[in-house]
PDB file of C-alpha atoms in Angstrom:
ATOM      1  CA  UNK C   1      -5.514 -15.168  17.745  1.00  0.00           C
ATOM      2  CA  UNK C   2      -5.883 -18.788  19.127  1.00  0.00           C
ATOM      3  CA  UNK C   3      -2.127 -18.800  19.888  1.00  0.00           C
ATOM      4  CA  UNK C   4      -2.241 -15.321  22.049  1.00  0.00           C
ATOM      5  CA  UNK C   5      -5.193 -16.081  24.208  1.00  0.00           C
ATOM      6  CA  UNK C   6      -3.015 -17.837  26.810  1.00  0.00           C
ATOM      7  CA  UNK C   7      -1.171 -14.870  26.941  1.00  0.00           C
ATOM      8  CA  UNK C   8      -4.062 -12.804  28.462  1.00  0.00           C
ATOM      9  CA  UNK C   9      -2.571 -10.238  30.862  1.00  0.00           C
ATOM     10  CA  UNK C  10      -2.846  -6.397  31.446  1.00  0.00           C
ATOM     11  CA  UNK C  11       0.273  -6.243  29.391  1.00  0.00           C
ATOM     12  CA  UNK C  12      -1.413  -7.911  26.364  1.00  0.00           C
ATOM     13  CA  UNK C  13      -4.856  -6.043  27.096  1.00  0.00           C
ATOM     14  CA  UNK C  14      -2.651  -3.194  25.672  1.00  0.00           C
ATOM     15  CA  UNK C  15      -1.033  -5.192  22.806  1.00  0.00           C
ATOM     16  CA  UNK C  16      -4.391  -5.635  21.847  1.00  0.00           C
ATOM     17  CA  UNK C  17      -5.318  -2.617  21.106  1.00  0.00           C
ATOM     18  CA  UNK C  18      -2.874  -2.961  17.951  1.00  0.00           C
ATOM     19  CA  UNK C  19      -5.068  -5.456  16.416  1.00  0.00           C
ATOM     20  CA  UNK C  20      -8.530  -4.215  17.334  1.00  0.00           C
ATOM     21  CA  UNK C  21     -10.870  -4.457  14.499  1.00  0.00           C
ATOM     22  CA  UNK C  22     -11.291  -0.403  15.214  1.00  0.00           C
ATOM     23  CA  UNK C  23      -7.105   0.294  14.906  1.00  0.00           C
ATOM     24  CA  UNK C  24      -7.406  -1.540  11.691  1.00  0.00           C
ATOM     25  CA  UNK C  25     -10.355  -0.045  10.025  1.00  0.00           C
ATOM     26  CA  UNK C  26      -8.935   3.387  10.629  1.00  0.00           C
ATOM     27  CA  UNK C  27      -5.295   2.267   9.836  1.00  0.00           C
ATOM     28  CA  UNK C  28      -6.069   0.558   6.558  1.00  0.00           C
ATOM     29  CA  UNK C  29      -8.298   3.214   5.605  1.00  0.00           C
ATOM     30  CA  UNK C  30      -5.780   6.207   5.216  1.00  0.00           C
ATOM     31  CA  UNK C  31      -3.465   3.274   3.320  1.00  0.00           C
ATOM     32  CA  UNK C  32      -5.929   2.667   0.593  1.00  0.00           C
ATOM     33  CA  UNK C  33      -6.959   6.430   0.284  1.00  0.00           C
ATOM     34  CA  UNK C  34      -3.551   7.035   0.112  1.00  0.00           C
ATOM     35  CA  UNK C  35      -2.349   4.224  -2.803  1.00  0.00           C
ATOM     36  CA  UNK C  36      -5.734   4.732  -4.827  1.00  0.00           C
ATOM     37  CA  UNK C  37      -4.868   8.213  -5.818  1.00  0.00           C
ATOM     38  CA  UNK C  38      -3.619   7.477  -8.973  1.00  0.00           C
ATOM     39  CA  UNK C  39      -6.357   5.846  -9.882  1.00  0.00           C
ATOM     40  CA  UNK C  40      -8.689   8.580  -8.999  1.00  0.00           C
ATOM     41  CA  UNK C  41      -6.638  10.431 -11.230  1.00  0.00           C
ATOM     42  CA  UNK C  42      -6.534   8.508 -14.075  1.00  0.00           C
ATOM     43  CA  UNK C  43     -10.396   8.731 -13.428  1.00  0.00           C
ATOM     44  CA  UNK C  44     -11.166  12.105 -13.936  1.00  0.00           C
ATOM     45  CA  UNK C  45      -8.301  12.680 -16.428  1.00  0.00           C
ATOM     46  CA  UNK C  46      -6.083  14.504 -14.300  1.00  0.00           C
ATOM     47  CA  UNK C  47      -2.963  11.947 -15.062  1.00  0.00           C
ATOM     48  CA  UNK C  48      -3.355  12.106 -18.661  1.00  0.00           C
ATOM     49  CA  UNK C  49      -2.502  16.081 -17.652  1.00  0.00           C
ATOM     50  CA  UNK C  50       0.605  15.434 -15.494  1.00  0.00           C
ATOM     51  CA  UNK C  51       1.975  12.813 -17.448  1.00  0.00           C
ATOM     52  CA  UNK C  52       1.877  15.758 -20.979  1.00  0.00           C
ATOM     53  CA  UNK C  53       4.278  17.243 -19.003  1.00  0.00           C
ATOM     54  CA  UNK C  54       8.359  16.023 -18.431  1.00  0.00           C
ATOM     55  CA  UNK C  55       7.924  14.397 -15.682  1.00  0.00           C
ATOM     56  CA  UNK C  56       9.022  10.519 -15.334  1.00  0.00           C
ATOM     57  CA  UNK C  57       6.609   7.984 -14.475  1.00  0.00           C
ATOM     58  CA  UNK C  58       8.631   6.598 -12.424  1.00  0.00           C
ATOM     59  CA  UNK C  59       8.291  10.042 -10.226  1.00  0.00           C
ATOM     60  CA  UNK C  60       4.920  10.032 -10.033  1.00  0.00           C
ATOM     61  CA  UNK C  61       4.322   6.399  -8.445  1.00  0.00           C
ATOM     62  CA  UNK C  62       7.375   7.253  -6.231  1.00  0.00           C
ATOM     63  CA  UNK C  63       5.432  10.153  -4.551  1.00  0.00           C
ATOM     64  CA  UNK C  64       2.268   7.737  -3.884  1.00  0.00           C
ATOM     65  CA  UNK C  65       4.426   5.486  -2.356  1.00  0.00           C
ATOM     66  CA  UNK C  66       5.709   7.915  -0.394  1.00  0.00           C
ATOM     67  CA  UNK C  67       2.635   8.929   1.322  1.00  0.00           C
ATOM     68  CA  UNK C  68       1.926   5.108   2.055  1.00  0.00           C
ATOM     69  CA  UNK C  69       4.795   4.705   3.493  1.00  0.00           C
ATOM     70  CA  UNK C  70       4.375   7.940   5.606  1.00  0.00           C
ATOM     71  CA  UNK C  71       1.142   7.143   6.929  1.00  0.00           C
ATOM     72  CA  UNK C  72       2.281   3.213   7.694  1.00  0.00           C
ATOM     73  CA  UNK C  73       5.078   4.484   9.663  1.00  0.00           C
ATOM     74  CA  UNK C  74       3.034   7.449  10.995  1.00  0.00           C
ATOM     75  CA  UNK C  75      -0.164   6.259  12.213  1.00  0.00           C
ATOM     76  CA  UNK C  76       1.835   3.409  14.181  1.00  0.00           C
ATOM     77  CA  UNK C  77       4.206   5.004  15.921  1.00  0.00           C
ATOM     78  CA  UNK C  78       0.966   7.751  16.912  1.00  0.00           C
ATOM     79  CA  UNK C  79      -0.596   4.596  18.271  1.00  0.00           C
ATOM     80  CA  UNK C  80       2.608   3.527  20.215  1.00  0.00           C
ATOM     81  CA  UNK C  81       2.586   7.261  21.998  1.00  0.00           C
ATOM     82  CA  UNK C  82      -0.705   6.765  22.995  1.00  0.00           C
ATOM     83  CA  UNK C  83       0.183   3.213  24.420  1.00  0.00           C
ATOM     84  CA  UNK C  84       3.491   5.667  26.711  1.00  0.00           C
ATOM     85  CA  UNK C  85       0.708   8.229  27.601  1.00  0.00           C
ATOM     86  CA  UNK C  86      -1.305   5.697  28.962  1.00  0.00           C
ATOM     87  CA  UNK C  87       1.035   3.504  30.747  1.00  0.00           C
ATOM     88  CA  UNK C  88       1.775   6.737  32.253  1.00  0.00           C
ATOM     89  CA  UNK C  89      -1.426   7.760  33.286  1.00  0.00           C
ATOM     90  CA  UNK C  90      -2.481   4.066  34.927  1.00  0.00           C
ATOM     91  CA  UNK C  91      -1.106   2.547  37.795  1.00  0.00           C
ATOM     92  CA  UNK C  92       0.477  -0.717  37.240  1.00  0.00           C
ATOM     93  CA  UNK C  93       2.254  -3.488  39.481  1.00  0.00           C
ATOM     94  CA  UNK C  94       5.870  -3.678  38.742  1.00  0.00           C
ATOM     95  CA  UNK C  95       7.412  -1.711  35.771  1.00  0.00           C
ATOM     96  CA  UNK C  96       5.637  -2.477  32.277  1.00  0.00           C
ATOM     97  CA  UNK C  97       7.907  -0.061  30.116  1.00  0.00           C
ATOM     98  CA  UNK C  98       6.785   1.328  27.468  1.00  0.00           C
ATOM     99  CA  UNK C  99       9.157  -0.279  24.672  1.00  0.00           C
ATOM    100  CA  UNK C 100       7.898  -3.365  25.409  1.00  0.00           C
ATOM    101  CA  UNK C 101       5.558  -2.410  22.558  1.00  0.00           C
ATOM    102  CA  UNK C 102       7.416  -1.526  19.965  1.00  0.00           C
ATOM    103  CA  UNK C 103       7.651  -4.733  18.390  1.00  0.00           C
ATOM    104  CA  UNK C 104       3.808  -4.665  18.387  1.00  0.00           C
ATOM    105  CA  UNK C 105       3.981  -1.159  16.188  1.00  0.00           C
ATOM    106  CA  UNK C 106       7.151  -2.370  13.986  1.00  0.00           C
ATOM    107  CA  UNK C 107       4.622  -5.296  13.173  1.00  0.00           C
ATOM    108  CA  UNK C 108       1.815  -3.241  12.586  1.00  0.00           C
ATOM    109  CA  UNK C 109       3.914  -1.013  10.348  1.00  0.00           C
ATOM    110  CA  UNK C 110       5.180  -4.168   8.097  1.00  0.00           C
ATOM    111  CA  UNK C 111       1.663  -5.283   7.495  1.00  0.00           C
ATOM    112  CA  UNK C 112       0.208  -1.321   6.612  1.00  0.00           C
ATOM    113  CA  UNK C 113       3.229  -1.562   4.206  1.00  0.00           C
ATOM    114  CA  UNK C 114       2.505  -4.888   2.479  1.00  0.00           C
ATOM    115  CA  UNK C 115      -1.217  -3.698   1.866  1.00  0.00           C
ATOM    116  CA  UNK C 116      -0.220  -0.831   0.615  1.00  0.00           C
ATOM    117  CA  UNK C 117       1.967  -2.299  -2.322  1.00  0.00           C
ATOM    118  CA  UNK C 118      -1.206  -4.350  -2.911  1.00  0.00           C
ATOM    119  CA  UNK C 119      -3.468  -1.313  -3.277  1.00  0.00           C
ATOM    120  CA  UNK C 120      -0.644  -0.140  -5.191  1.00  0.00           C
ATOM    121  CA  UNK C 121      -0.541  -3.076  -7.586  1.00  0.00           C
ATOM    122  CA  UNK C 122      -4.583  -2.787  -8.053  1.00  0.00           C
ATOM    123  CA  UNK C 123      -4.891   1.040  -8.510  1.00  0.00           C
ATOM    124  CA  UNK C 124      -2.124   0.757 -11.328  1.00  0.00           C
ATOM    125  CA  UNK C 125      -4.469  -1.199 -13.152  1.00  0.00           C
ATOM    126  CA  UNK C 126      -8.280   0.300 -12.331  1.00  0.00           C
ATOM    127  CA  UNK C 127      -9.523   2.649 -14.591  1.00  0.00           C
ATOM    128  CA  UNK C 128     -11.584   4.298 -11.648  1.00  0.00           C
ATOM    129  CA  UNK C 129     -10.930   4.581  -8.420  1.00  0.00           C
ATOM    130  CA  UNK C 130     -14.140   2.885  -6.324  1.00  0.00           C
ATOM    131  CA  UNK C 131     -12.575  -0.223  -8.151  1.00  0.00           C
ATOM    132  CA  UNK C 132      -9.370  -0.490  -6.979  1.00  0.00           C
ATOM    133  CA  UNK C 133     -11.008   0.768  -3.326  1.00  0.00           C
ATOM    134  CA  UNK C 134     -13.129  -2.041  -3.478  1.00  0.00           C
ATOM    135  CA  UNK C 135     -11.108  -4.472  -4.699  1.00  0.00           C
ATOM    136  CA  UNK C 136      -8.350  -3.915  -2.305  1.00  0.00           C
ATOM    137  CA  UNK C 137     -11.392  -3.696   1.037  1.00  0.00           C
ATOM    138  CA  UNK C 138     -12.674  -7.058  -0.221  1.00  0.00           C
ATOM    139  CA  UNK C 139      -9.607  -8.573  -0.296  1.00  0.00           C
ATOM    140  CA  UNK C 140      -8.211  -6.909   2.866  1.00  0.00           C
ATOM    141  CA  UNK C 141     -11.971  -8.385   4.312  1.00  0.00           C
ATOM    142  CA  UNK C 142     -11.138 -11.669   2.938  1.00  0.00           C
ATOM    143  CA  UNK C 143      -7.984 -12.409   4.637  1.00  0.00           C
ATOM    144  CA  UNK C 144      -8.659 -11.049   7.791  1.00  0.00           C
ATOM    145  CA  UNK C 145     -12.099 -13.392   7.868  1.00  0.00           C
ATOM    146  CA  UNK C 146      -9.830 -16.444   7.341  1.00  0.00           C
ATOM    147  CA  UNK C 147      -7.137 -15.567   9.491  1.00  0.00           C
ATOM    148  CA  UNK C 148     -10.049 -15.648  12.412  1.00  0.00           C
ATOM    149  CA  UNK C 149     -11.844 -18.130  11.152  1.00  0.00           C
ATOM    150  CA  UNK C 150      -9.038 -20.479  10.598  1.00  0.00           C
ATOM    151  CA  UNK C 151      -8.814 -20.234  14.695  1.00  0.00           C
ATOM    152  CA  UNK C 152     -12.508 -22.327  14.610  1.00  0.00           C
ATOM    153  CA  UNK C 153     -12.171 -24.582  11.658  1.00  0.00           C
ATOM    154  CA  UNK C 154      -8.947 -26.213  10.934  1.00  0.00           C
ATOM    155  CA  UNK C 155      -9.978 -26.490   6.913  1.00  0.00           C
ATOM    156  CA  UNK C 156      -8.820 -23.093   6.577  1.00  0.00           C
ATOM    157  CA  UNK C 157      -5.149 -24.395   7.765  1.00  0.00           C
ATOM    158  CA  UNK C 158      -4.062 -24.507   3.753  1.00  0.00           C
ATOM    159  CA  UNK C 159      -5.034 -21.124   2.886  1.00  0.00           C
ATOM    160  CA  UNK C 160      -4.396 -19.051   6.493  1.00  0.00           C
ATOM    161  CA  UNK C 161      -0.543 -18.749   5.415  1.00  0.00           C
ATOM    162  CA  UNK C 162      -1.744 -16.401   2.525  1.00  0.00           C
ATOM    163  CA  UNK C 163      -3.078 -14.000   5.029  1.00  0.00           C
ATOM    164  CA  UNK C 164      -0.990 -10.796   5.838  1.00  0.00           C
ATOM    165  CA  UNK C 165      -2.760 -10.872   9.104  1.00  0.00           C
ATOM    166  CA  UNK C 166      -1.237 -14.163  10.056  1.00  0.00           C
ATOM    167  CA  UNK C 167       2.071 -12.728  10.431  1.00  0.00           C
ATOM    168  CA  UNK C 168       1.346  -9.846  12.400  1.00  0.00           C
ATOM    169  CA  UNK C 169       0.857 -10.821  16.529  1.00  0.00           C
ATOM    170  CA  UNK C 170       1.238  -7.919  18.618  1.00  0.00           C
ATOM    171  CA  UNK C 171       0.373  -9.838  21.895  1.00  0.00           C
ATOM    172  CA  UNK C 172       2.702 -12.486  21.534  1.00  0.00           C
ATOM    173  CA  UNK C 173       5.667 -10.111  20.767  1.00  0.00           C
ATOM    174  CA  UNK C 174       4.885  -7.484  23.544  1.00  0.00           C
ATOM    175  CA  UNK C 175       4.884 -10.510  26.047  1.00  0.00           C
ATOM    176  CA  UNK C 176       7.591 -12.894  24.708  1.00  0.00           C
ATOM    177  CA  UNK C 177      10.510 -10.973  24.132  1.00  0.00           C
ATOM    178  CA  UNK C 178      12.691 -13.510  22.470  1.00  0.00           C
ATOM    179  CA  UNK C 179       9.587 -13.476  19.622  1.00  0.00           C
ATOM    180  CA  UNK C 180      11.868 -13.976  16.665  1.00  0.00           C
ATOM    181  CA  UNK C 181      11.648 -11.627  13.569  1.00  0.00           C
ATOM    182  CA  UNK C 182      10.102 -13.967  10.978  1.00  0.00           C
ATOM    183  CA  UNK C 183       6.321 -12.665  10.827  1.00  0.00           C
ATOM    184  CA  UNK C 184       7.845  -9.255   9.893  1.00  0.00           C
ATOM    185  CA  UNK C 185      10.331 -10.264   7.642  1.00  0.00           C
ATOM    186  CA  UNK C 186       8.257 -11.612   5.843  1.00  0.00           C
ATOM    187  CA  UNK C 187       5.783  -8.740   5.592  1.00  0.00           C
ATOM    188  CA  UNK C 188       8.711  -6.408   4.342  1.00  0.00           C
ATOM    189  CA  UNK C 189       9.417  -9.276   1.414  1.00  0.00           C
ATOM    190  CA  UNK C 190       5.627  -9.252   0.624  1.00  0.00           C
ATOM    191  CA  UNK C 191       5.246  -5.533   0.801  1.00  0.00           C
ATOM    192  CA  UNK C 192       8.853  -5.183  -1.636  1.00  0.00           C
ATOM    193  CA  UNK C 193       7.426  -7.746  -4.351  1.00  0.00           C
ATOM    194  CA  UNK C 194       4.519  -6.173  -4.765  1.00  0.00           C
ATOM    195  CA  UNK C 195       6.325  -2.739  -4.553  1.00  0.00           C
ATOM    196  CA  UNK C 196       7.822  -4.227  -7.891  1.00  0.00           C
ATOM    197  CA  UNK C 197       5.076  -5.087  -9.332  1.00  0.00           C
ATOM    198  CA  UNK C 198       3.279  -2.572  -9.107  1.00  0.00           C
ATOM    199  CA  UNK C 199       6.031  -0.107 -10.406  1.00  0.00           C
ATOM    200  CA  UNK C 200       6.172  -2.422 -13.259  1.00  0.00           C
ATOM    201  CA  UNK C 201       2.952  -2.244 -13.790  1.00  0.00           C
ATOM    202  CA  UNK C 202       2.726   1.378 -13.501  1.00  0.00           C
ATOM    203  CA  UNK C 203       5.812   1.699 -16.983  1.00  0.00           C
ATOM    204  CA  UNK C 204       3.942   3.876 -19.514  1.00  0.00           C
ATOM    205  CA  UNK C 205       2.267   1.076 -22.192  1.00  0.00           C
ATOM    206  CA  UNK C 206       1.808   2.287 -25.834  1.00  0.00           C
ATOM    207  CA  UNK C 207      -1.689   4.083 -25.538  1.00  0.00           C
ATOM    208  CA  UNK C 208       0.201   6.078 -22.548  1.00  0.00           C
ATOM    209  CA  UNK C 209       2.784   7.246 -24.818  1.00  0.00           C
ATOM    210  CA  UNK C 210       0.763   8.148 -27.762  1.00  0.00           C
ATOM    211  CA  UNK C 211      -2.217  10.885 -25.441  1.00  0.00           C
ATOM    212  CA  UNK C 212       1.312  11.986 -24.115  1.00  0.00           C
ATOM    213  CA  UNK C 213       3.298  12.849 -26.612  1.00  0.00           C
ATOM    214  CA  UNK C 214       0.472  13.499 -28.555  1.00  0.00           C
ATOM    215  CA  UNK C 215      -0.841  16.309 -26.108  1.00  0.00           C
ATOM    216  CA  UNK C 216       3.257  17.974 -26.754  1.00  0.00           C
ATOM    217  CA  UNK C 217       2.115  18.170 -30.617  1.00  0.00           C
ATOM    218  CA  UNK C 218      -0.782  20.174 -29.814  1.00  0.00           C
ATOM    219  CA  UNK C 219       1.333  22.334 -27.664  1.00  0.00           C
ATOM    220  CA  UNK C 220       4.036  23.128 -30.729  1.00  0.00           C
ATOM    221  CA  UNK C 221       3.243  25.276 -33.405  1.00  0.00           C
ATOM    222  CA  UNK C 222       1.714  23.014 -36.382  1.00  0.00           C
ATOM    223  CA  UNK C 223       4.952  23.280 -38.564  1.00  0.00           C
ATOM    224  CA  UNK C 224       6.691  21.020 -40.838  1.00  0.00           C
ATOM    225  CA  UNK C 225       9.850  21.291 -38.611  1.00  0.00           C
ATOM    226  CA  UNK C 226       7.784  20.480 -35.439  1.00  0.00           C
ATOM    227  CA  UNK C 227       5.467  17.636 -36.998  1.00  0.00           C
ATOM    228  CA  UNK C 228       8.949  15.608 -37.927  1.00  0.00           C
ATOM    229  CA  UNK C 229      10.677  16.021 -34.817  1.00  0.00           C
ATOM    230  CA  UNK C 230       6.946  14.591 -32.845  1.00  0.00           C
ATOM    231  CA  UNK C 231       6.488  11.855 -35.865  1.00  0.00           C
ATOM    232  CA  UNK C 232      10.390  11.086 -35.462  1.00  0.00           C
ATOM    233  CA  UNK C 233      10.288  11.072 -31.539  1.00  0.00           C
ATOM    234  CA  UNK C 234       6.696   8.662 -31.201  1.00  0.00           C
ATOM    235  CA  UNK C 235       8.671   6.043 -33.900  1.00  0.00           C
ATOM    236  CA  UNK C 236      11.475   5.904 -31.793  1.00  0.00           C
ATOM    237  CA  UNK C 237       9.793   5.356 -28.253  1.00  0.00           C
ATOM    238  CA  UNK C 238       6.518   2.999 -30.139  1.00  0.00           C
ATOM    239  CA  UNK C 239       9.134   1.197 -32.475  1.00  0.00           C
ATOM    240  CA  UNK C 240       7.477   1.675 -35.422  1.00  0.00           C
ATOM    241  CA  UNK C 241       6.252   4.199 -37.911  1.00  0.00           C
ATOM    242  CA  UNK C 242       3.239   6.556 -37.038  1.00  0.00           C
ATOM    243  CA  UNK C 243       0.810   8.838 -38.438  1.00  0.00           C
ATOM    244  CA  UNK C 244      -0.012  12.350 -37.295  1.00  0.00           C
ATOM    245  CA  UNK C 245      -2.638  14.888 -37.532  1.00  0.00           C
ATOM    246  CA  UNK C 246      -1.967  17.979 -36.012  1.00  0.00           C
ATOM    247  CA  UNK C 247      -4.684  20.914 -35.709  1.00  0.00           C
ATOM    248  CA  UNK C 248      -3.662  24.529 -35.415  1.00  0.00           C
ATOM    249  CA  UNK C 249      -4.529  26.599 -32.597  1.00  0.00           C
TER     250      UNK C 249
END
């Protein structure tokens, strides 16, 4: 912030409003709703359901990172058509257009993604859901604390590059247009490694496997045909030799 307050004008008074405390509060919100869902579900049992069914696990963390991406690419570009509307609306000295701030939404978009894959990463592993919220708020908390602090006390120099929120400076690329593309790039690398990881993460483990394929057995009919075919199926996928127990209907 340090490095943008020379660059006070009525142009940046409207970059600002990118990185007001109040456009990221409601921004990262919807992202961490969003990217915990899973691990709501898992909390109240519901994924155990979906996952008894055929449907790849893969799938199912695809479609929550679908609706994080959605709502990083949404709620920005929402905030750069109330940025046209207004430049509309107020009178301003010379021509100020409108895709001046772009940049400042692109930016804003890059860092809703790379918190996202780390809500992502930490809701594949919580077991309930307020965990991975809070996890993900107090770490969201943390770095945004140093990145302002870090303006006041130069000891926080070391640590201020692992901040997202050091890479994202809507002022300074709304005024300066020649802003290279570095803070964003490397957003979009943070946001894709933990993308990764967290898909990793989300691979079915053993335990997975077992309510799964163990919730097909109950749907079968508890013959000798179908208790070989289950028994033959959970060896092949667990790599080793199990035991059922299969209760009739």
């Amino acid at each position: 912030f340090e490095t943008q307050i020379g660059l006070i004008s009525f142009a940046s008074a409207a970059a600002f409003g990118y990185q007001h405390p109040f456009t990221f509060a409601a921004t990262i919100a919807f992202i961490v709703v969003a990217a915990t869902i899973p691990a709501g579900e898992r909390e109240t049992g519901l994924l155990d359901l979906l996952l008894a069914r055929p449907v790849p696990r893969h799938r199912y963390f695809s479609a929550s990172l679908a609706l994080v991406v959605a709502g990083a690419l949404t709620l920005p570009l929402l905030l750069l058509g109330g940025t046209f509307l207004g430049l509309q609306i107020v009178e301003v000295r010379g021509e100020l257009p409108w895709t001046r701030y772009v940049p400042c939404a692109l930016g804003l978009s890059t860092l809703l993604l790379a918190l996202g894959g780390v809500a992502l990463l930490l809701a594949s592993g919580a077991k309930r859901r307020s965990e991975a919220v809070s996890q993900v708020v107090g770490l969201a908390l943390a770095a945004y604390v140093v990145e302002i602090l870090a303006d006041l006390w130069s000891g926080l120099q070391w640590i201020r590059w692992a901040s997202p929120f050091h890479y994202f400076k809507p002022i300074q690329a709304a005024i300066i247009p020649e802003t290279p593309a570095r803070n964003p790039i490397i957003l979009l690398a943070l946001c894709l490694g933990v993308w990764a990881t967290a898909a990793a993460a989300g691979e079915p483990r053993p335990e997975d496997k077992t309510i799964r394929f163990g919730c097909v057995a109950f749907a079968k009919e508890s013959s000798a045909e179908a208790y070989r075919q289950v028994r033959a199926y959970l060896a092949a996928e667990l790599g080793r030799d199990v035991a059922l127990t299969i209760y009739p209907n």
